[in-house]
C-alpha positions as protocol buffer text, in pm:
chain_id: "A"
residue {
  index: 1
  type: MET
  ca { x: 813 y: 3936 z: 17585 }
}
residue {
  index: 2
  type: SER
  ca { x: 565 y: 3704 z: 17483 }
}
residue {
  index: 3
  type: GLY
  ca { x: 416 y: 3613 z: 17082 }
}
residue {
  index: 4
  type: ALA
  ca { x: 155 y: 3340 z: 16945 }
}
residue {
  index: 5
  type: THR
  ca { x: 261 y: 2993 z: 16895 }
}
residue {
  index: 6
  type: THR
  ca { x: 64 y: 3046 z: 16636 }
}
residue {
  index: 7
  type: LEU
  ca { x: 237 y: 3261 z: 16331 }
}
residue {
  index: 8
  type: PRO
  ca { x: -113 y: 3412 z: 16145 }
}
residue {
  index: 9
  type: ASP
  ca { x: -143 y: 3326 z: 15869 }
}
residue {
  index: 10
  type: SER
  ca { x: -86 y: 3657 z: 15651 }
}
residue {
  index: 11
  type: VAL
  ca { x: 222 y: 3682 z: 15807 }
}
residue {
  index: 12
  type: ARG
  ca { x: 352 y: 3304 z: 15745 }
}
residue {
  index: 13
  type: ALA
  ca { x: 258 y: 3389 z: 15362 }
}
residue {
  index: 14
  type: TRP
  ca { x: 434 y: 3640 z: 15294 }
}
residue {
  index: 15
  type: ALA
  ca { x: 762 y: 3448 z: 15547 }
}
residue {
  index: 16
  type: GLU
  ca { x: 795 y: 3169 z: 15306 }
}
residue {
  index: 17
  type: SER
  ca { x: 788 y: 3447 z: 15006 }
}
residue {
  index: 18
  type: VAL
  ca { x: 1081 y: 3591 z: 15184 }
}
residue {
  index: 19
  type: VAL
  ca { x: 1318 y: 3303 z: 15301 }
}
residue {
  index: 20
  type: GLY
  ca { x: 1123 y: 3027 z: 15172 }
}
residue {
  index: 21
  type: PRO
  ca { x: 900 y: 2736 z: 15305 }
}
residue {
  index: 22
  type: LEU
  ca { x: 927 y: 2718 z: 15710 }
}
residue {
  index: 23
  type: THR
  ca { x: 984 y: 2354 z: 15814 }
}
residue {
  index: 24
  type: SER
  ca { x: 979 y: 2500 z: 16190 }
}
residue {
  index: 25
  type: LEU
  ca { x: 831 y: 2694 z: 16411 }
}
residue {
  index: 26
  type: ASP
  ca { x: 911 y: 2863 z: 16722 }
}
residue {
  index: 27
  type: ASP
  ca { x: 812 y: 3068 z: 17022 }
}
residue {
  index: 28
  type: ALA
  ca { x: 1069 y: 3264 z: 17063 }
}
residue {
  index: 29
  type: PRO
  ca { x: 1048 y: 3440 z: 17401 }
}
residue {
  index: 30
  type: SER
  ca { x: 1327 y: 3439 z: 17431 }
}
residue {
  index: 31
  type: ALA
  ca { x: 1442 y: 3611 z: 17101 }
}
residue {
  index: 32
  type: ALA
  ca { x: 1433 y: 3988 z: 17235 }
}
residue {
  index: 33
  type: CYS
  ca { x: 1421 y: 4236 z: 17584 }
}
residue {
  index: 34
  type: SER
  ca { x: 1096 y: 4275 z: 17762 }
}
residue {
  index: 35
  type: SER
  ca { x: 821 y: 4420 z: 17537 }
}
residue {
  index: 36
  type: PRO
  ca { x: 526 y: 4323 z: 17370 }
}
residue {
  index: 37
  type: SER
  ca { x: 555 y: 4291 z: 17039 }
}
residue {
  index: 38
  type: ARG
  ca { x: 555 y: 3918 z: 16872 }
}
residue {
  index: 39
  type: VAL
  ca { x: 842 y: 3674 z: 16756 }
}
residue {
  index: 40
  type: TRP
  ca { x: 918 y: 3311 z: 16639 }
}
residue {
  index: 41
  type: GLU
  ca { x: 1189 y: 3166 z: 16568 }
}
residue {
  index: 42
  type: VAL
  ca { x: 1158 y: 2954 z: 16183 }
}
residue {
  index: 43
  type: THR
  ca { x: 1346 y: 2764 z: 16003 }
}
residue {
  index: 44
  type: ALA
  ca { x: 1414 y: 2714 z: 15657 }
}
residue {
  index: 45
  type: GLY
  ca { x: 1456 y: 2391 z: 15465 }
}
residue {
  index: 46
  type: ARG
  ca { x: 1474 y: 2081 z: 15529 }
}
residue {
  index: 47
  type: GLN
  ca { x: 1343 y: 1914 z: 15834 }
}
residue {
  index: 48
  type: GLY
  ca { x: 1633 y: 1979 z: 16064 }
}
residue {
  index: 49
  type: GLY
  ca { x: 1856 y: 2129 z: 15842 }
}
residue {
  index: 50
  type: GLY
  ca { x: 1808 y: 2505 z: 15686 }
}
residue {
  index: 51
  type: ASP
  ca { x: 1844 y: 2829 z: 15766 }
}
residue {
  index: 52
  type: ARG
  ca { x: 1653 y: 2996 z: 16080 }
}
residue {
  index: 53
  type: PHE
  ca { x: 1491 y: 3297 z: 16111 }
}
residue {
  index: 54
  type: TRP
  ca { x: 1358 y: 3601 z: 16404 }
}
residue {
  index: 55
  type: VAL
  ca { x: 1004 y: 3653 z: 16306 }
}
residue {
  index: 56
  type: LYS
  ca { x: 868 y: 4013 z: 16462 }
}
residue {
  index: 57
  type: LEU
  ca { x: 524 y: 4138 z: 16457 }
}
residue {
  index: 58
  type: ALA
  ca { x: 582 y: 4486 z: 16555 }
}
residue {
  index: 59
  type: ALA
  ca { x: 368 y: 4665 z: 16829 }
}
residue {
  index: 60
  type: SER
  ca { x: 294 y: 4923 z: 16690 }
}
residue {
  index: 61
  type: PRO
  ca { x: 348 y: 5145 z: 16388 }
}
residue {
  index: 62
  type: LEU
  ca { x: 622 y: 5384 z: 16557 }
}
residue {
  index: 63
  type: ALA
  ca { x: 847 y: 5026 z: 16781 }
}
residue {
  index: 64
  type: PHE
  ca { x: 768 y: 4885 z: 16318 }
}
residue {
  index: 65
  type: THR
  ca { x: 971 y: 5222 z: 16194 }
}
residue {
  index: 66
  type: ARG
  ca { x: 1185 y: 5274 z: 16485 }
}
residue {
  index: 67
  type: GLU
  ca { x: 1312 y: 4933 z: 16451 }
}
residue {
  index: 68
  type: THR
  ca { x: 1374 y: 4926 z: 16070 }
}
residue {
  index: 69
  type: PHE
  ca { x: 1510 y: 5232 z: 16037 }
}
residue {
  index: 70
  type: ALA
  ca { x: 1795 y: 5113 z: 16346 }
}
residue {
  index: 71
  type: HIS
  ca { x: 1869 y: 4702 z: 16130 }
}
residue {
  index: 72
  type: ARG
  ca { x: 1923 y: 4965 z: 15776 }
}
residue {
  index: 73
  type: HIS
  ca { x: 2078 y: 5224 z: 15971 }
}
residue {
  index: 74
  type: ALA
  ca { x: 2234 y: 5176 z: 16266 }
}
residue {
  index: 75
  type: VAL
  ca { x: 2336 y: 4763 z: 16302 }
}
residue {
  index: 76
  type: SER
  ca { x: 2600 y: 4782 z: 16034 }
}
residue {
  index: 77
  type: TYR
  ca { x: 2837 y: 5088 z: 16273 }
}
residue {
  index: 78
  type: LEU
  ca { x: 2873 y: 4778 z: 16549 }
}
residue {
  index: 79
  type: GLY
  ca { x: 3025 y: 4483 z: 16274 }
}
residue {
  index: 80
  type: PRO
  ca { x: 2946 y: 4127 z: 16160 }
}
residue {
  index: 81
  type: GLY
  ca { x: 2844 y: 3910 z: 16451 }
}
residue {
  index: 82
  type: ARG
  ca { x: 2665 y: 4200 z: 16676 }
}
residue {
  index: 83
  type: ALA
  ca { x: 2333 y: 4204 z: 16605 }
}
residue {
  index: 84
  type: PRO
  ca { x: 2055 y: 4023 z: 16380 }
}
residue {
  index: 85
  type: ARG
  ca { x: 2046 y: 4120 z: 16056 }
}
residue {
  index: 86
  type: LEU
  ca { x: 1716 y: 4308 z: 15864 }
}
residue {
  index: 87
  type: THR
  ca { x: 1633 y: 3970 z: 15585 }
}
residue {
  index: 88
  type: ALA
  ca { x: 1215 y: 4162 z: 15522 }
}
residue {
  index: 89
  type: THR
  ca { x: 1032 y: 4418 z: 15578 }
}
residue {
  index: 90
  type: SER
  ca { x: 688 y: 4435 z: 15598 }
}
residue {
  index: 91
  type: ALA
  ca { x: 524 y: 4728 z: 15673 }
}
residue {
  index: 92
  type: GLN
  ca { x: 182 y: 4543 z: 15554 }
}
residue {
  index: 93
  type: HIS
  ca { x: 193 y: 4332 z: 15832 }
}
residue {
  index: 94
  type: LEU
  ca { x: 411 y: 4522 z: 16037 }
}
residue {
  index: 95
  type: ALA
  ca { x: 688 y: 4201 z: 15999 }
}
residue {
  index: 96
  type: LEU
  ca { x: 1030 y: 4231 z: 15983 }
}
residue {
  index: 97
  type: ILE
  ca { x: 1246 y: 3906 z: 15955 }
}
residue {
  index: 98
  type: THR
  ca { x: 1599 y: 3866 z: 16120 }
}
residue {
  index: 99
  type: THR
  ca { x: 1880 y: 3667 z: 16110 }
}
residue {
  index: 100
  type: THR
  ca { x: 1927 y: 3515 z: 16467 }
}
residue {
  index: 101
  type: VAL
  ca { x: 2228 y: 3559 z: 16698 }
}
residue {
  index: 102
  type: PRO
  ca { x: 2380 y: 3315 z: 16925 }
}
residue {
  index: 103
  type: GLY
  ca { x: 2443 y: 3339 z: 17322 }
}
residue {
  index: 104
  type: THR
  ca { x: 2303 y: 3375 z: 17682 }
}
residue {
  index: 105
  type: PRO
  ca { x: 2111 y: 3745 z: 17824 }
}
residue {
  index: 106
  type: LEU
  ca { x: 2355 y: 3888 z: 18032 }
}
residue {
  index: 107
  type: SER
  ca { x: 2076 y: 3805 z: 18274 }
}
residue {
  index: 108
  type: ALA
  ca { x: 2152 y: 3400 z: 18288 }
}
residue {
  index: 109
  type: LEU
  ca { x: 2525 y: 3408 z: 18355 }
}
residue {
  index: 110
  type: THR
  ca { x: 2611 y: 3270 z: 18573 }
}
residue {
  index: 111
  type: ALA
  ca { x: 2978 y: 3466 z: 18497 }
}
residue {
  index: 112
  type: THR
  ca { x: 3132 y: 3636 z: 18848 }
}
residue {
  index: 113
  type: GLY
  ca { x: 3440 y: 3875 z: 18929 }
}
residue {
  index: 114
  type: ALA
  ca { x: 3707 y: 4006 z: 18668 }
}
residue {
  index: 115
  type: ALA
  ca { x: 3471 y: 3740 z: 18420 }
}
residue {
  index: 116
  type: LEU
  ca { x: 3139 y: 3897 z: 18400 }
}
residue {
  index: 117
  type: GLU
  ca { x: 3331 y: 4291 z: 18461 }
}
residue {
  index: 118
  type: ALA
  ca { x: 3492 y: 4186 z: 18145 }
}
residue {
  index: 119
  type: VAL
  ca { x: 3162 y: 4107 z: 17974 }
}
residue {
  index: 120
  type: HIS
  ca { x: 3055 y: 4422 z: 18112 }
}
residue {
  index: 121
  type: ARG
  ca { x: 3364 y: 4619 z: 17907 }
}
residue {
  index: 122
  type: LYS
  ca { x: 3271 y: 4497 z: 17582 }
}
residue {
  index: 123
  type: ALA
  ca { x: 2916 y: 4569 z: 17684 }
}
residue {
  index: 124
  type: GLY
  ca { x: 3013 y: 4960 z: 17664 }
}
residue {
  index: 125
  type: ALA
  ca { x: 3292 y: 4921 z: 17439 }
}
residue {
  index: 126
  type: LEU
  ca { x: 2953 y: 4844 z: 17205 }
}
residue {
  index: 127
  type: VAL
  ca { x: 2696 y: 5059 z: 17327 }
}
residue {
  index: 128
  type: ALA
  ca { x: 2937 y: 5316 z: 17251 }
}
residue {
  index: 129
  type: GLN
  ca { x: 3062 y: 5223 z: 16889 }
}
residue {
  index: 130
  type: LEU
  ca { x: 2567 y: 5252 z: 16829 }
}
residue {
  index: 131
  type: HIS
  ca { x: 2603 y: 5592 z: 17034 }
}
residue {
  index: 132
  type: GLN
  ca { x: 2760 y: 5716 z: 16711 }
}
residue {
  index: 133
  type: ALA
  ca { x: 2613 y: 5529 z: 16442 }
}
residue {
  index: 134
  type: GLY
  ca { x: 2474 y: 5751 z: 16191 }
}
residue {
  index: 135
  type: LYS
  ca { x: 2417 y: 6114 z: 16233 }
}
residue {
  index: 136
  type: PRO
  ca { x: 2039 y: 6244 z: 16293 }
}
residue {
  index: 137
  type: THR
  ca { x: 1851 y: 6413 z: 16075 }
}
residue {
  index: 138
  type: ARG
  ca { x: 1813 y: 6838 z: 16218 }
}
residue {
  index: 139
  type: ALA
  ca { x: 1426 y: 6810 z: 16341 }
}
residue {
  index: 140
  type: ALA
  ca { x: 1562 y: 6497 z: 16560 }
}
residue {
  index: 141
  type: ARG
  ca { x: 1822 y: 6597 z: 16701 }
}
residue {
  index: 142
  type: GLU
  ca { x: 1535 y: 6914 z: 16813 }
}
residue {
  index: 143
  type: GLU
  ca { x: 1326 y: 6644 z: 16924 }
}
residue {
  index: 144
  type: ALA
  ca { x: 1584 y: 6386 z: 17160 }
}
residue {
  index: 145
  type: GLY
  ca { x: 1743 y: 6791 z: 17275 }
}
residue {
  index: 146
  type: ARG
  ca { x: 1408 y: 6818 z: 17481 }
}
residue {
  index: 147
  type: ALA
  ca { x: 1403 y: 6373 z: 17522 }
}
residue {
  index: 148
  type: LEU
  ca { x: 1489 y: 6511 z: 17854 }
}
residue {
  index: 149
  type: ARG
  ca { x: 1223 y: 6775 z: 17979 }
}
residue {
  index: 150
  type: HIS
  ca { x: 985 y: 6522 z: 17809 }
}
residue {
  index: 151
  type: THR
  ca { x: 1044 y: 6302 z: 18066 }
}
residue {
  index: 152
  type: ALA
  ca { x: 986 y: 6454 z: 18368 }
}
residue {
  index: 153
  type: ASP
  ca { x: 664 y: 6638 z: 18224 }
}
residue {
  index: 154
  type: ARG
  ca { x: 523 y: 6275 z: 18243 }
}
residue {
  index: 155
  type: ALA
  ca { x: 607 y: 6137 z: 18542 }
}
residue {
  index: 156
  type: GLU
  ca { x: 535 y: 6504 z: 18675 }
}
residue {
  index: 157
  type: ARG
  ca { x: 141 y: 6443 z: 18514 }
}
residue {
  index: 158
  type: SER
  ca { x: 184 y: 6057 z: 18678 }
}
residue {
  index: 159
  type: VAL
  ca { x: 231 y: 6244 z: 19015 }
}
residue {
  index: 160
  type: ARG
  ca { x: 55 y: 6515 z: 18978 }
}
residue {
  index: 161
  type: ALA
  ca { x: -235 y: 6271 z: 18825 }
}
residue {
  index: 162
  type: ALA
  ca { x: -201 y: 6036 z: 19124 }
}
residue {
  index: 163
  type: GLY
  ca { x: -288 y: 6288 z: 19397 }
}
residue {
  index: 164
  type: GLU
  ca { x: -317 y: 6141 z: 19735 }
}
residue {
  index: 165
  type: GLN
  ca { x: -272 y: 5832 z: 19609 }
}
residue {
  index: 166
  type: LEU
  ca { x: 42 y: 5870 z: 19662 }
}
residue {
  index: 167
  type: PRO
  ca { x: 222 y: 5862 z: 20027 }
}
residue {
  index: 168
  type: PRO
  ca { x: 322 y: 6211 z: 20028 }
}
residue {
  index: 169
  type: ALA
  ca { x: 743 y: 6085 z: 20068 }
}
residue {
  index: 170
  type: GLU
  ca { x: 689 y: 5944 z: 19721 }
}
residue {
  index: 171
  type: ARG
  ca { x: 529 y: 6226 z: 19538 }
}
residue {
  index: 172
  type: GLU
  ca { x: 776 y: 6525 z: 19725 }
}
residue {
  index: 173
  type: PHE
  ca { x: 1050 y: 6234 z: 19584 }
}
residue {
  index: 174
  type: MET
  ca { x: 885 y: 6250 z: 19166 }
}
residue {
  index: 175
  type: LEU
  ca { x: 864 y: 6606 z: 19231 }
}
residue {
  index: 176
  type: ALA
  ca { x: 1195 y: 6736 z: 19314 }
}
residue {
  index: 177
  type: HIS
  ca { x: 1373 y: 6411 z: 19086 }
}
residue {
  index: 178
  type: THR
  ca { x: 1155 y: 6601 z: 18803 }
}
residue {
  index: 179
  type: ALA
  ca { x: 1310 y: 6886 z: 18908 }
}
residue {
  index: 180
  type: GLY
  ca { x: 1629 y: 6713 z: 18930 }
}
residue {
  index: 181
  type: LEU
  ca { x: 1592 y: 6633 z: 18539 }
}
residue {
  index: 182
  type: ARG
  ca { x: 1430 y: 6922 z: 18404 }
}
residue {
  index: 183
  type: ASP
  ca { x: 1819 y: 7157 z: 18561 }
}
residue {
  index: 184
  type: ALA
  ca { x: 2047 y: 6852 z: 18490 }
}
residue {
  index: 185
  type: GLY
  ca { x: 2193 y: 7052 z: 18152 }
}
residue {
  index: 186
  type: ARG
  ca { x: 2284 y: 6999 z: 17827 }
}
residue {
  index: 187
  type: VAL
  ca { x: 2423 y: 6575 z: 17804 }
}
residue {
  index: 188
  type: PRO
  ca { x: 2583 y: 6436 z: 17511 }
}
residue {
  index: 189
  type: LEU
  ca { x: 2312 y: 6320 z: 17192 }
}
residue {
  index: 190
  type: GLY
  ca { x: 2358 y: 5991 z: 16988 }
}
residue {
  index: 191
  type: TYR
  ca { x: 2232 y: 5694 z: 16852 }
}
residue {
  index: 192
  type: ILE
  ca { x: 2047 y: 5467 z: 17164 }
}
residue {
  index: 193
  type: HIS
  ca { x: 1887 y: 5130 z: 17245 }
}
residue {
  index: 194
  type: GLY
  ca { x: 1583 y: 5242 z: 17421 }
}
residue {
  index: 195
  type: GLY
  ca { x: 1551 y: 4925 z: 17644 }
}
residue {
  index: 196
  type: LEU
  ca { x: 1926 y: 4807 z: 17697 }
}
residue {
  index: 197
  type: ASP
  ca { x: 1905 y: 4618 z: 17977 }
}
residue {
  index: 198
  type: GLU
  ca { x: 2065 y: 4267 z: 18118 }
}
residue {
  index: 199
  type: HIS
  ca { x: 1842 y: 4106 z: 17811 }
}
residue {
  index: 200
  type: ALA
  ca { x: 1908 y: 4285 z: 17542 }
}
residue {
  index: 201
  type: LEU
  ca { x: 2258 y: 4208 z: 17575 }
}
residue {
  index: 202
  type: ARG
  ca { x: 2386 y: 3868 z: 17446 }
}
residue {
  index: 203
  type: TRP
  ca { x: 2680 y: 3637 z: 17535 }
}
residue {
  index: 204
  type: SER
  ca { x: 2838 y: 3371 z: 17403 }
}
residue {
  index: 205
  type: GLY
  ca { x: 3179 y: 3370 z: 17526 }
}
residue {
  index: 206
  type: VAL
  ca { x: 3516 y: 3525 z: 17531 }
}
residue {
  index: 207
  type: ARG
  ca { x: 3613 y: 3438 z: 17159 }
}
residue {
  index: 208
  type: ALA
  ca { x: 3291 y: 3524 z: 16947 }
}
residue {
  index: 209
  type: PRO
  ca { x: 3136 y: 3896 z: 17008 }
}
residue {
  index: 210
  type: LEU
  ca { x: 2894 y: 4057 z: 17225 }
}
residue {
  index: 211
  type: ALA
  ca { x: 2612 y: 4120 z: 17025 }
}
residue {
  index: 212
  type: LEU
  ca { x: 2234 y: 4312 z: 17139 }
}
residue {
  index: 213
  type: VAL
  ca { x: 1918 y: 4225 z: 17051 }
}
residue {
  index: 214
  type: ASP
  ca { x: 1584 y: 4471 z: 16971 }
}
residue {
  index: 215
  type: PHE
  ca { x: 1607 y: 4770 z: 16803 }
}
residue {
  index: 216
  type: GLN
  ca { x: 1230 y: 4842 z: 16903 }
}
residue {
  index: 217
  type: ARG
  ca { x: 1310 y: 5146 z: 17076 }
}
residue {
  index: 218
  type: ALA
  ca { x: 1661 y: 5254 z: 16938 }
}
residue {
  index: 219
  type: ARG
  ca { x: 1696 y: 5664 z: 16857 }
}
residue {
  index: 220
  type: PHE
  ca { x: 1832 y: 5933 z: 16825 }
}
residue {
  index: 221
  type: ALA
  ca { x: 1802 y: 6058 z: 17254 }
}
residue {
  index: 222
  type: PRO
  ca { x: 2049 y: 6182 z: 17546 }
}
residue {
  index: 223
  type: VAL
  ca { x: 2264 y: 5872 z: 17547 }
}
residue {
  index: 224
  type: VAL
  ca { x: 2210 y: 5878 z: 17921 }
}
residue {
  index: 225
  type: LEU
  ca { x: 1832 y: 5718 z: 17897 }
}
residue {
  index: 226
  type: ASP
  ca { x: 2007 y: 5349 z: 17805 }
}
residue {
  index: 227
  type: PHE
  ca { x: 2245 y: 5356 z: 18092 }
}
residue {
  index: 228
  type: VAL
  ca { x: 1930 y: 5382 z: 18346 }
}
residue {
  index: 229
  type: PRO
  ca { x: 1816 y: 5078 z: 18305 }
}
residue {
  index: 230
  type: LEU
  ca { x: 2176 y: 4897 z: 18424 }
}
residue {
  index: 231
  type: ALA
  ca { x: 2220 y: 5164 z: 18644 }
}
residue {
  index: 232
  type: CYS
  ca { x: 1867 y: 4985 z: 18855 }
}
residue {
  index: 233
  type: GLY
  ca { x: 2007 y: 4700 z: 18791 }
}
residue {
  index: 234
  type: PRO
  ca { x: 2406 y: 4523 z: 18799 }
}
residue {
  index: 235
  type: TRP
  ca { x: 2559 y: 4778 z: 18869 }
}
residue {
  index: 236
  type: VAL
  ca { x: 2377 y: 4849 z: 19250 }
}
residue {
  index: 237
  type: GLY
  ca { x: 2605 y: 4743 z: 19454 }
}
residue {
  index: 238
  type: GLN
  ca { x: 2908 y: 4632 z: 19241 }
}
residue {
  index: 239
  type: PRO
  ca { x: 3035 y: 4939 z: 19144 }
}
residue {
  index: 240
  type: ARG
  ca { x: 3292 y: 4734 z: 18987 }
}
residue {
  index: 241
  type: LEU
  ca { x: 3036 y: 4667 z: 18687 }
}
residue {
  index: 242
  type: ARG
  ca { x: 2947 y: 5038 z: 18645 }
}
residue {
  index: 243
  type: THR
  ca { x: 3316 y: 5108 z: 18603 }
}
residue {
  index: 244
  type: ALA
  ca { x: 3417 y: 4786 z: 18360 }
}
residue {
  index: 245
  type: PHE
  ca { x: 3138 y: 4944 z: 18132 }
}
residue {
  index: 246
  type: PHE
  ca { x: 3301 y: 5280 z: 18143 }
}
residue {
  index: 247
  type: THR
  ca { x: 3628 y: 5220 z: 18062 }
}
residue {
  index: 248
  type: GLY
  ca { x: 3526 y: 5045 z: 17725 }
}
residue {
  index: 249
  type: TYR
  ca { x: 3313 y: 5313 z: 17690 }
}
residue {
  index: 250
  type: GLY
  ca { x: 3567 y: 5508 z: 17618 }
}
residue {
  index: 251
  type: ARG
  ca { x: 3473 y: 5796 z: 17839 }
}
residue {
  index: 252
  type: ARG
  ca { x: 3336 y: 5960 z: 18220 }
}
residue {
  index: 253
  type: LEU
  ca { x: 3055 y: 6003 z: 18280 }
}
residue {
  index: 254
  type: LEU
  ca { x: 2963 y: 6409 z: 18221 }
}
residue {
  index: 255
  type: PRO
  ca { x: 2838 y: 6576 z: 18605 }
}
residue {
  index: 256
  type: GLU
  ca { x: 2540 y: 6688 z: 18354 }
}
residue {
  index: 257
  type: GLU
  ca { x: 2512 y: 6253 z: 18311 }
}
residue {
  index: 258
  type: LYS
  ca { x: 2523 y: 6174 z: 18660 }
}
residue {
  index: 259
  type: ARG
  ca { x: 2226 y: 6432 z: 18765 }
}
residue {
  index: 260
  type: ALA
  ca { x: 2044 y: 6307 z: 18478 }
}
residue {
  index: 261
  type: LEU
  ca { x: 2087 y: 5959 z: 18567 }
}
residue {
  index: 262
  type: TYR
  ca { x: 2050 y: 6009 z: 18943 }
}
residue {
  index: 263
  type: CYS
  ca { x: 1715 y: 6188 z: 18847 }
}
residue {
  index: 264
  type: LEU
  ca { x: 1581 y: 5892 z: 18628 }
}
residue {
  index: 265
  type: THR
  ca { x: 1689 y: 5609 z: 18825 }
}
residue {
  index: 266
  type: ALA
  ca { x: 1548 y: 5764 z: 19079 }
}
residue {
  index: 267
  type: LEU
  ca { x: 1201 y: 5802 z: 18926 }
}
residue {
  index: 268
  type: ARG
  ca { x: 1265 y: 5436 z: 18781 }
}
residue {
  index: 269
  type: ALA
  ca { x: 1338 y: 5282 z: 19123 }
}
residue {
  index: 270
  type: VAL
  ca { x: 954 y: 5488 z: 19279 }
}
residue {
  index: 271
  type: GLY
  ca { x: 776 y: 5362 z: 18964 }
}
residue {
  index: 272
  type: ARG
  ca { x: 936 y: 4982 z: 19000 }
}
residue {
  index: 273
  type: THR
  ca { x: 857 y: 5026 z: 19416 }
}
residue {
  index: 274
  type: ALA
  ca { x: 470 y: 5196 z: 19292 }
}
residue {
  index: 275
  type: ARG
  ca { x: 385 y: 4859 z: 19189 }
}
residue {
  index: 276
  type: GLN
  ca { x: 477 y: 4600 z: 19516 }
}
residue {
  index: 277
  type: PRO
  ca { x: 238 y: 4472 z: 19809 }
}
residue {
  index: 278
  type: GLY
  ca { x: 336 y: 4567 z: 20120 }
}
residue {
  index: 279
  type: PRO
  ca { x: 443 y: 4910 z: 20320 }
}
residue {
  index: 280
  type: ALA
  ca { x: 737 y: 4914 z: 20306 }
}
residue {
  index: 281
  type: ARG
  ca { x: 917 y: 5175 z: 20006 }
}
residue {
  index: 282
  type: HIS
  ca { x: 1289 y: 5175 z: 19938 }
}
residue {
  index: 283
  type: PHE
  ca { x: 1257 y: 5339 z: 19657 }
}
residue {
  index: 284
  type: PRO
  ca { x: 1619 y: 5634 z: 19729 }
}
residue {
  index: 285
  type: HIS
  ca { x: 1808 y: 5331 z: 19778 }
}
residue {
  index: 286
  type: HIS
  ca { x: 1832 y: 5215 z: 19414 }
}
residue {
  index: 287
  type: ALA
  ca { x: 1897 y: 5575 z: 19301 }
}
residue {
  index: 288
  type: GLU
  ca { x: 2174 y: 5616 z: 19563 }
}
residue {
  index: 289
  type: GLY
  ca { x: 2376 y: 5239 z: 19446 }
}
residue {
  index: 290
  type: ALA
  ca { x: 2349 y: 5391 z: 19037 }
}
residue {
  index: 291
  type: LEU
  ca { x: 2579 y: 5629 z: 19046 }
}
């Protein structure tokens, strides 16, 4: 994610009406996970001190609505220090002001072995809390129940649109996994983060709580969707991290979730390798290493 260096004048005026004069402003590319949103870290108050906030311009009205809802109705389930706190929103500007949270993204941690497993165990416990946040409306539950089928439909449309640009083996691989996703069966629903990669999780040491940032994709959906970025990232080749996460999460994957996760990680892996230069494609490895 990247942000413009200068906060738009209208947004700055609104922010200062909420938190007071801004004495410093920095582009904050690490304030949330990769996204088209723009984020600044600002200081309100005396120079060299004062309170620090993130000012975020959402990428779309939907992203603004989702993030606002998450902060107002779900973040409190995580407990103190585990997520930024909402200070104000402006629908006119698609802007939010939140408190900042300290910490290093998991992607930048140098921890290994048992120390890293402990981090993933805490991550599992934190994500479990989020997944249990609130109760969906009937409409939200019905939409969440259709999410995997819609994901399969989108993937299949992409394959059909690509036509002969896709190698035959890759085309058949994707179509087989879209079919498998439709046949995965009923899976548990919950309130998901929607962008749960290593960058969204912030570690401040063993004495501080693990924190989550960037809720612009948060919504009610199959909880298995939140495991895909981790299954395609740090868990590949490191099954102990996956085990630690689900120990913290409090349960193992159901058979239906295992099938769905296998298909989702396979489709994601294909999407990544399709954008890489060169003729070699080893897309099945990611899916096999994820489970």
